[in-house]
Amino acid sequence: MPELRNVVIIGSGPAGLTAAIYTARADLAPLMIEGEPSSTSDQPGGQLMLTTEVENFPGFPDGIMGPELMGNFRAQAERFGADILTARVTKVDLSERPFRIWTGDPGAEQPTYLARSVVIATGASSLMLGLESEARLLGHGLSTCATCDGFFFRDQDIVVVGGGDSALEEALFLSRFGRTVTVVHRRKELRASKIMQDRAFANDKLTFLWDTVVDDILGSDRVEGVRLRNVLTDEVQDRAAAGVFVAIGHRPNTDLFVGQLPLKDNGYLITEGSTSRTAVEGVFACGDVQDDWYRQAITAAGSGCMAAIDAERWLEAQGH
């Protein structure tokens, strides 16, 4: 018989880990299924595991590295008794209570766990350019994580694709290693915050190519460059580069819940008003999987707290 838990948290990151802290302190013995390191859609610890220095999380006036911050979250959740399972949820059934959750073979007749309540904190994943060459070159000079791979491009030419805060953070970090860093942006002005733009424009190693897109990433078994196209003139040029970092945004990880929970047009889960409640009683959502506006670590953590409190009060009302 599958194990029955009061609360199962699907996903980690600031939202899931905060939900784990709060539900553990409420003596609900939560199980958090954090994802797998090899997966692109459920990285344990969330996007902050792929982030460099975090300067805007309250309580760290000198900043803190993203992986270190998430390590602190995890240790705090475990201190209060949360169980953390490193595995990927492959299937859920929210059509009846207790809810059914599978890890491993989604075709198995019996679920892995039963849950009286579920907190969804599956976050969001990095968007890619949609080029055939990405599958061939990912991990061979093509990356979505400067923190993970920047060291390998010391004294080499690097291209960063994107124009938001994430792209500029990647570019600034890579400037510590690369000989040059070229930021390719499809528009003529950046979407990043003013402080990030000021830092980027003040960095002598960074150059910008405006109104430009990447049509291809060059190289057979290793990145050798990019094929660029100006969107205004259609002029095409090849630029040599040893590393290409894609930082064009994210998509919410909601594939598990299609057909079971209402989604916005952009794929994010819908929650009721200012709460974490979804359309299914006993199922709550928090963090980047439902936040298409703020998308910050601090707001994700706050919504994780909300989901935990909502789940606790709902369970109490149900007599659990």
Short mmCIF file of C-alpha atoms in Angstrom, two decimals:
data_model
loop_
_atom_site.label_atom_id
_atom_site.label_comp_id
_atom_site.label_asym_id
_atom_site.label_seq_id
_atom_site.Cartn_x
_atom_site.Cartn_y
_atom_site.Cartn_z
CA MET A 1 0.00 0.00 0.00
CA PRO A 2 1.43 3.44 -0.90
CA GLU A 3 2.47 5.61 2.02
CA LEU A 4 -0.08 8.27 2.99
CA ARG A 5 1.34 11.72 3.84
CA ASN A 6 -0.40 14.81 5.18
CA VAL A 7 1.47 17.07 2.77
CA VAL A 8 3.49 16.24 -0.32
CA ILE A 9 5.43 19.16 -1.80
CA ILE A 10 6.31 18.70 -5.46
CA GLY A 11 9.41 20.72 -6.33
CA SER A 12 11.87 22.69 -4.28
CA GLY A 13 13.49 26.10 -4.75
CA PRO A 14 12.64 29.02 -2.44
CA ALA A 15 8.91 28.26 -2.65
CA GLY A 16 9.01 24.51 -2.03
CA LEU A 17 11.66 24.70 0.67
CA THR A 18 9.83 27.47 2.53
CA ALA A 19 6.64 25.42 2.35
CA ALA A 20 8.63 22.49 3.77
CA ILE A 21 9.95 24.63 6.65
CA TYR A 22 6.51 25.89 7.60
CA THR A 23 4.64 22.60 7.28
CA ALA A 24 7.38 20.81 9.22
CA ARG A 25 7.15 23.37 12.02
CA ALA A 26 3.38 22.80 12.00
CA ASP A 27 4.09 19.12 12.79
CA LEU A 28 2.62 17.92 9.47
CA ALA A 29 5.63 15.71 8.62
CA PRO A 30 5.83 16.92 5.01
CA LEU A 31 7.50 15.04 2.19
CA MET A 32 9.20 17.22 -0.40
CA ILE A 33 10.02 15.54 -3.72
CA GLU A 34 12.71 17.90 -4.96
CA GLY A 35 13.43 16.67 -8.50
CA GLU A 36 16.56 15.23 -10.07
CA PRO A 37 19.86 16.97 -10.90
CA SER A 38 19.86 15.44 -14.39
CA SER A 39 16.48 16.92 -15.27
CA THR A 40 16.11 20.24 -17.07
CA SER A 41 12.60 20.82 -15.71
CA ASP A 42 12.93 20.11 -11.98
CA GLN A 43 16.40 21.11 -10.85
CA PRO A 44 16.64 20.52 -7.07
CA GLY A 45 16.85 23.90 -5.40
CA GLY A 46 15.30 25.62 -8.39
CA GLN A 47 16.75 28.36 -10.58
CA LEU A 48 18.87 29.78 -7.77
CA MET A 49 21.09 26.72 -8.12
CA LEU A 50 22.02 28.17 -11.51
CA THR A 51 22.50 31.70 -10.17
CA THR A 52 25.61 33.53 -9.05
CA GLU A 53 25.54 36.17 -6.34
CA VAL A 54 22.12 37.05 -4.93
CA GLU A 55 22.18 40.65 -3.71
CA ASN A 56 18.50 41.38 -3.11
CA PHE A 57 17.46 38.62 -0.70
CA PRO A 58 16.82 40.28 2.69
CA GLY A 59 19.23 39.42 5.47
CA PHE A 60 22.39 39.20 3.37
CA PRO A 61 23.79 42.73 3.08
CA ASP A 62 26.94 41.49 1.33
CA GLY A 63 25.05 39.09 -0.94
CA ILE A 64 25.11 35.30 -1.03
CA MET A 65 25.65 32.74 -3.76
CA GLY A 66 22.44 31.13 -5.00
CA PRO A 67 23.48 27.50 -4.27
CA GLU A 68 24.58 28.48 -0.76
CA LEU A 69 21.26 30.20 -0.08
CA MET A 70 19.35 27.12 -1.23
CA GLY A 71 21.61 24.92 0.90
CA ASN A 72 20.64 27.01 3.92
CA PHE A 73 16.94 26.65 3.05
CA ARG A 74 17.33 22.88 2.75
CA ALA A 75 19.20 22.51 6.04
CA GLN A 76 16.52 24.54 7.82
CA ALA A 77 13.72 22.38 6.40
CA GLU A 78 15.52 19.20 7.45
CA ARG A 79 16.20 20.63 10.93
CA PHE A 80 12.46 20.81 11.54
CA GLY A 81 11.80 17.31 10.28
CA ALA A 82 10.87 17.64 6.61
CA ASP A 83 11.61 14.53 4.55
CA ILE A 84 13.33 15.38 1.26
CA LEU A 85 13.35 12.87 -1.58
CA THR A 86 15.63 13.40 -4.57
CA ALA A 87 13.40 12.02 -7.32
CA ARG A 88 11.23 13.22 -10.17
CA VAL A 89 7.45 13.12 -10.04
CA THR A 90 6.31 11.48 -13.27
CA LYS A 91 2.54 11.49 -12.80
CA VAL A 92 -0.14 12.87 -10.51
CA ASP A 93 -3.85 12.15 -10.16
CA LEU A 94 -5.75 15.00 -8.53
CA SER A 95 -9.21 13.71 -9.44
CA GLU A 96 -9.93 12.26 -5.99
CA ARG A 97 -8.63 12.33 -2.43
CA PRO A 98 -6.23 11.20 -1.23
CA PHE A 99 -4.28 12.46 -4.20
CA ARG A 100 -2.00 10.00 -5.98
CA ILE A 101 1.62 10.72 -6.90
CA TRP A 102 4.02 8.60 -8.92
CA THR A 103 7.81 8.67 -9.07
CA GLY A 104 9.53 6.32 -11.48
CA ASP A 105 7.30 4.42 -13.92
CA PRO A 106 4.18 6.54 -14.60
CA GLY A 107 2.46 3.44 -15.99
CA ALA A 108 2.60 1.60 -12.68
CA GLU A 109 -0.82 0.65 -11.35
CA GLN A 110 -0.07 1.74 -7.80
CA PRO A 111 1.15 5.29 -7.05
CA THR A 112 4.31 5.81 -5.02
CA TYR A 113 2.62 8.10 -2.48
CA LEU A 114 -0.82 9.18 -1.37
CA ALA A 115 -1.31 12.74 -0.14
CA ARG A 116 -4.08 14.42 1.82
CA SER A 117 -2.83 17.75 0.42
CA VAL A 118 -0.39 18.76 -2.28
CA VAL A 119 1.77 21.86 -2.59
CA ILE A 120 2.99 22.46 -6.14
CA ALA A 121 6.33 24.28 -6.35
CA THR A 122 7.71 22.97 -9.63
CA GLY A 123 9.04 26.36 -10.72
CA ALA A 124 10.09 27.25 -14.24
CA SER A 125 12.70 26.09 -16.75
CA SER A 126 15.11 27.93 -19.02
CA LEU A 127 13.84 28.64 -22.51
CA MET A 128 16.01 27.63 -25.44
CA LEU A 129 16.28 29.10 -28.93
CA GLY A 130 14.68 26.15 -30.69
CA LEU A 131 17.68 25.40 -32.92
CA GLU A 132 18.61 21.87 -33.99
CA SER A 133 22.20 22.60 -33.03
CA GLU A 134 21.23 23.12 -29.37
CA ALA A 135 20.60 19.42 -28.78
CA ARG A 136 23.98 18.58 -30.33
CA LEU A 137 26.03 21.22 -28.54
CA LEU A 138 24.39 21.53 -25.12
CA GLY A 139 27.18 20.77 -22.68
CA HIS A 140 29.77 21.17 -25.43
CA GLY A 141 30.17 24.93 -25.33
CA LEU A 142 26.45 25.69 -25.12
CA SER A 143 25.05 26.35 -21.65
CA THR A 144 22.24 27.99 -19.69
CA CYS A 145 24.31 28.33 -16.50
CA ALA A 146 27.27 30.67 -16.24
CA THR A 147 27.91 29.63 -12.65
CA CYS A 148 28.24 26.01 -13.70
CA ASP A 149 30.31 26.46 -16.84
CA GLY A 150 31.90 29.91 -16.91
CA PHE A 151 35.25 28.66 -15.62
CA PHE A 152 35.73 26.53 -18.73
CA PHE A 153 35.87 29.60 -20.98
CA ARG A 154 38.77 31.45 -19.41
CA ASP A 155 40.40 33.85 -21.91
CA GLN A 156 37.97 32.87 -24.67
CA ASP A 157 35.23 34.68 -26.60
CA ILE A 158 31.72 34.22 -25.24
CA VAL A 159 28.23 35.05 -26.54
CA VAL A 160 25.24 35.63 -24.25
CA VAL A 161 21.75 35.64 -25.77
CA GLY A 162 19.08 37.73 -24.04
CA GLY A 163 18.32 41.20 -22.70
CA GLY A 164 16.84 40.78 -19.23
CA ASP A 165 18.34 40.73 -15.74
CA SER A 166 19.28 37.06 -16.06
CA ALA A 167 21.16 37.67 -19.30
CA LEU A 168 23.12 40.59 -17.88
CA GLU A 169 23.89 38.71 -14.67
CA GLU A 170 25.25 35.86 -16.80
CA ALA A 171 27.27 38.27 -18.92
CA LEU A 172 28.76 40.09 -15.93
CA PHE A 173 29.73 36.83 -14.28
CA LEU A 174 31.27 35.52 -17.50
CA SER A 175 33.33 38.70 -17.87
CA ARG A 176 35.45 37.40 -14.97
CA PHE A 177 36.63 34.57 -17.21
CA GLY A 178 36.17 35.40 -20.88
CA ARG A 179 38.39 37.52 -23.07
CA THR A 180 35.27 39.12 -24.54
CA VAL A 181 31.55 38.78 -23.84
CA THR A 182 29.07 39.75 -26.55
CA VAL A 183 25.42 40.23 -25.57
CA VAL A 184 23.04 39.50 -28.46
CA HIS A 185 19.57 41.03 -28.10
CA ARG A 186 16.73 41.00 -30.60
CA ARG A 187 15.61 44.52 -29.70
CA LYS A 188 17.39 47.87 -29.60
CA GLU A 189 17.08 48.31 -25.85
CA LEU A 190 17.42 46.00 -22.88
CA ARG A 191 14.59 44.75 -20.68
CA ALA A 192 16.84 44.50 -17.64
CA SER A 193 16.57 46.69 -14.55
CA LYS A 194 18.38 50.03 -14.55
CA ILE A 195 20.99 48.95 -12.00
CA MET A 196 21.89 45.86 -14.05
CA GLN A 197 22.11 47.93 -17.25
CA ASP A 198 24.40 50.43 -15.55
CA ARG A 199 26.72 47.66 -14.42
CA ALA A 200 26.74 46.03 -17.83
CA PHE A 201 27.44 49.24 -19.77
CA ALA A 202 30.26 50.09 -17.37
CA ASN A 203 31.99 46.76 -17.98
CA ASP A 204 34.71 47.11 -20.60
CA LYS A 205 34.58 43.44 -21.54
CA LEU A 206 30.92 43.57 -22.58
CA THR A 207 29.78 44.56 -26.06
CA PHE A 208 26.21 44.57 -27.40
CA LEU A 209 24.69 43.56 -30.72
CA TRP A 210 21.24 45.14 -31.04
CA ASP A 211 18.32 44.04 -33.23
CA THR A 212 20.07 40.72 -33.73
CA VAL A 213 19.08 37.07 -33.35
CA VAL A 214 21.03 33.83 -33.37
CA ASP A 215 20.04 31.78 -36.43
CA ASP A 216 22.44 28.93 -35.70
CA ILE A 217 25.15 27.78 -33.34
CA LEU A 218 28.18 26.63 -35.29
CA GLY A 219 30.33 23.59 -34.65
CA SER A 220 30.01 19.85 -35.17
CA ASP A 221 30.96 18.49 -31.76
CA ARG A 222 31.98 21.71 -30.00
CA VAL A 223 30.78 25.33 -30.22
CA GLU A 224 32.88 27.27 -32.68
CA GLY A 225 30.70 30.33 -33.19
CA VAL A 226 27.24 31.71 -33.94
CA ARG A 227 25.40 32.74 -37.09
CA LEU A 228 23.77 36.09 -36.43
CA ARG A 229 21.03 37.90 -38.36
CA ASN A 230 20.04 41.53 -38.07
CA VAL A 231 16.24 41.59 -37.84
CA LEU A 232 16.03 45.00 -39.55
CA THR A 233 18.35 44.44 -42.50
CA ASP A 234 18.45 40.60 -42.69
CA GLU A 235 22.23 40.89 -42.89
CA VAL A 236 23.88 37.63 -41.76
CA GLN A 237 27.29 37.33 -40.15
CA ASP A 238 29.23 34.55 -38.46
CA ARG A 239 31.04 35.35 -35.24
CA ALA A 240 33.61 33.07 -33.64
CA ALA A 241 32.93 32.04 -30.04
CA ALA A 242 33.96 29.19 -27.78
CA GLY A 243 30.94 29.50 -25.51
CA VAL A 244 27.27 30.40 -25.99
CA PHE A 245 25.01 31.04 -22.99
CA VAL A 246 21.24 31.24 -23.56
CA ALA A 247 19.36 33.47 -21.11
CA ILE A 248 16.04 34.32 -22.79
CA GLY A 249 13.57 33.48 -20.05
CA HIS A 250 11.67 30.59 -18.56
CA ARG A 251 8.53 28.49 -18.93
CA PRO A 252 6.49 27.21 -15.98
CA ASN A 253 6.83 23.48 -15.27
CA THR A 254 3.15 22.61 -15.43
CA ASP A 255 3.12 19.61 -17.79
CA LEU A 256 2.13 17.30 -14.92
CA PHE A 257 -1.03 19.27 -14.31
CA VAL A 258 -2.39 19.85 -17.82
CA GLY A 259 -6.02 18.75 -17.88
CA GLN A 260 -6.17 18.57 -14.08
CA LEU A 261 -5.75 22.20 -13.04
CA PRO A 262 -6.67 25.43 -14.88
CA LEU A 263 -3.74 27.22 -16.54
CA LYS A 264 -3.32 30.74 -17.84
CA ASP A 265 -2.72 31.25 -21.56
CA ASN A 266 1.02 31.45 -20.84
CA GLY A 267 0.99 28.11 -19.02
CA TYR A 268 1.15 29.32 -15.41
CA LEU A 269 -1.11 27.74 -12.80
CA ILE A 270 -4.11 29.78 -11.71
CA THR A 271 -4.55 30.43 -8.00
CA GLU A 272 -7.55 32.02 -6.31
CA GLY A 273 -7.20 35.70 -5.52
CA SER A 274 -4.30 36.43 -3.21
CA THR A 275 -4.18 32.85 -1.90
CA SER A 276 -2.28 29.76 -3.02
CA ARG A 277 -5.47 27.73 -3.54
CA THR A 278 -6.02 26.10 -6.91
CA ALA A 279 -9.33 24.97 -8.40
CA VAL A 280 -8.94 21.59 -6.66
CA GLU A 281 -9.53 21.62 -2.91
CA GLY A 282 -6.43 20.53 -1.04
CA VAL A 283 -4.04 21.45 -3.86
CA PHE A 284 -1.97 24.60 -3.49
CA ALA A 285 0.56 26.28 -5.77
CA CYS A 286 3.42 28.65 -5.03
CA GLY A 287 6.49 30.22 -6.60
CA ASP A 288 7.35 30.58 -10.25
CA VAL A 289 4.92 27.88 -11.35
CA GLN A 290 2.06 30.33 -10.66
CA ASP A 291 3.79 33.73 -10.51
CA ASP A 292 4.13 35.27 -13.97
CA TRP A 293 4.63 38.81 -12.67
CA TYR A 294 7.18 39.12 -9.86
CA ARG A 295 9.26 35.96 -10.33
CA GLN A 296 11.71 36.76 -7.53
CA ALA A 297 13.28 34.49 -4.94
CA ILE A 298 11.80 36.51 -2.08
CA THR A 299 8.27 36.47 -3.50
CA ALA A 300 8.60 32.75 -4.21
CA ALA A 301 9.61 32.15 -0.59
CA GLY A 302 6.70 34.26 0.60
CA SER A 303 4.24 32.33 -1.53
CA GLY A 304 5.70 29.08 -0.19
CA CYS A 305 4.85 30.31 3.31
CA MET A 306 1.33 31.14 2.13
CA ALA A 307 0.86 27.68 0.59
CA ALA A 308 2.03 26.00 3.78
CA ILE A 309 -0.37 28.01 5.93
CA ASP A 310 -3.22 27.44 3.47
CA ALA A 311 -2.51 23.70 3.49
CA GLU A 312 -2.27 23.57 7.29
CA ARG A 313 -5.59 25.37 7.77
CA TRP A 314 -7.30 23.28 5.10
CA LEU A 315 -6.09 20.04 6.71
CA GLU A 316 -7.28 21.25 10.10
CA ALA A 317 -10.71 22.02 8.65
CA GLN A 318 -10.79 18.49 7.24
CA GLY A 319 -10.10 17.03 10.68
CA HIS A 320 -6.47 16.06 10.05
#
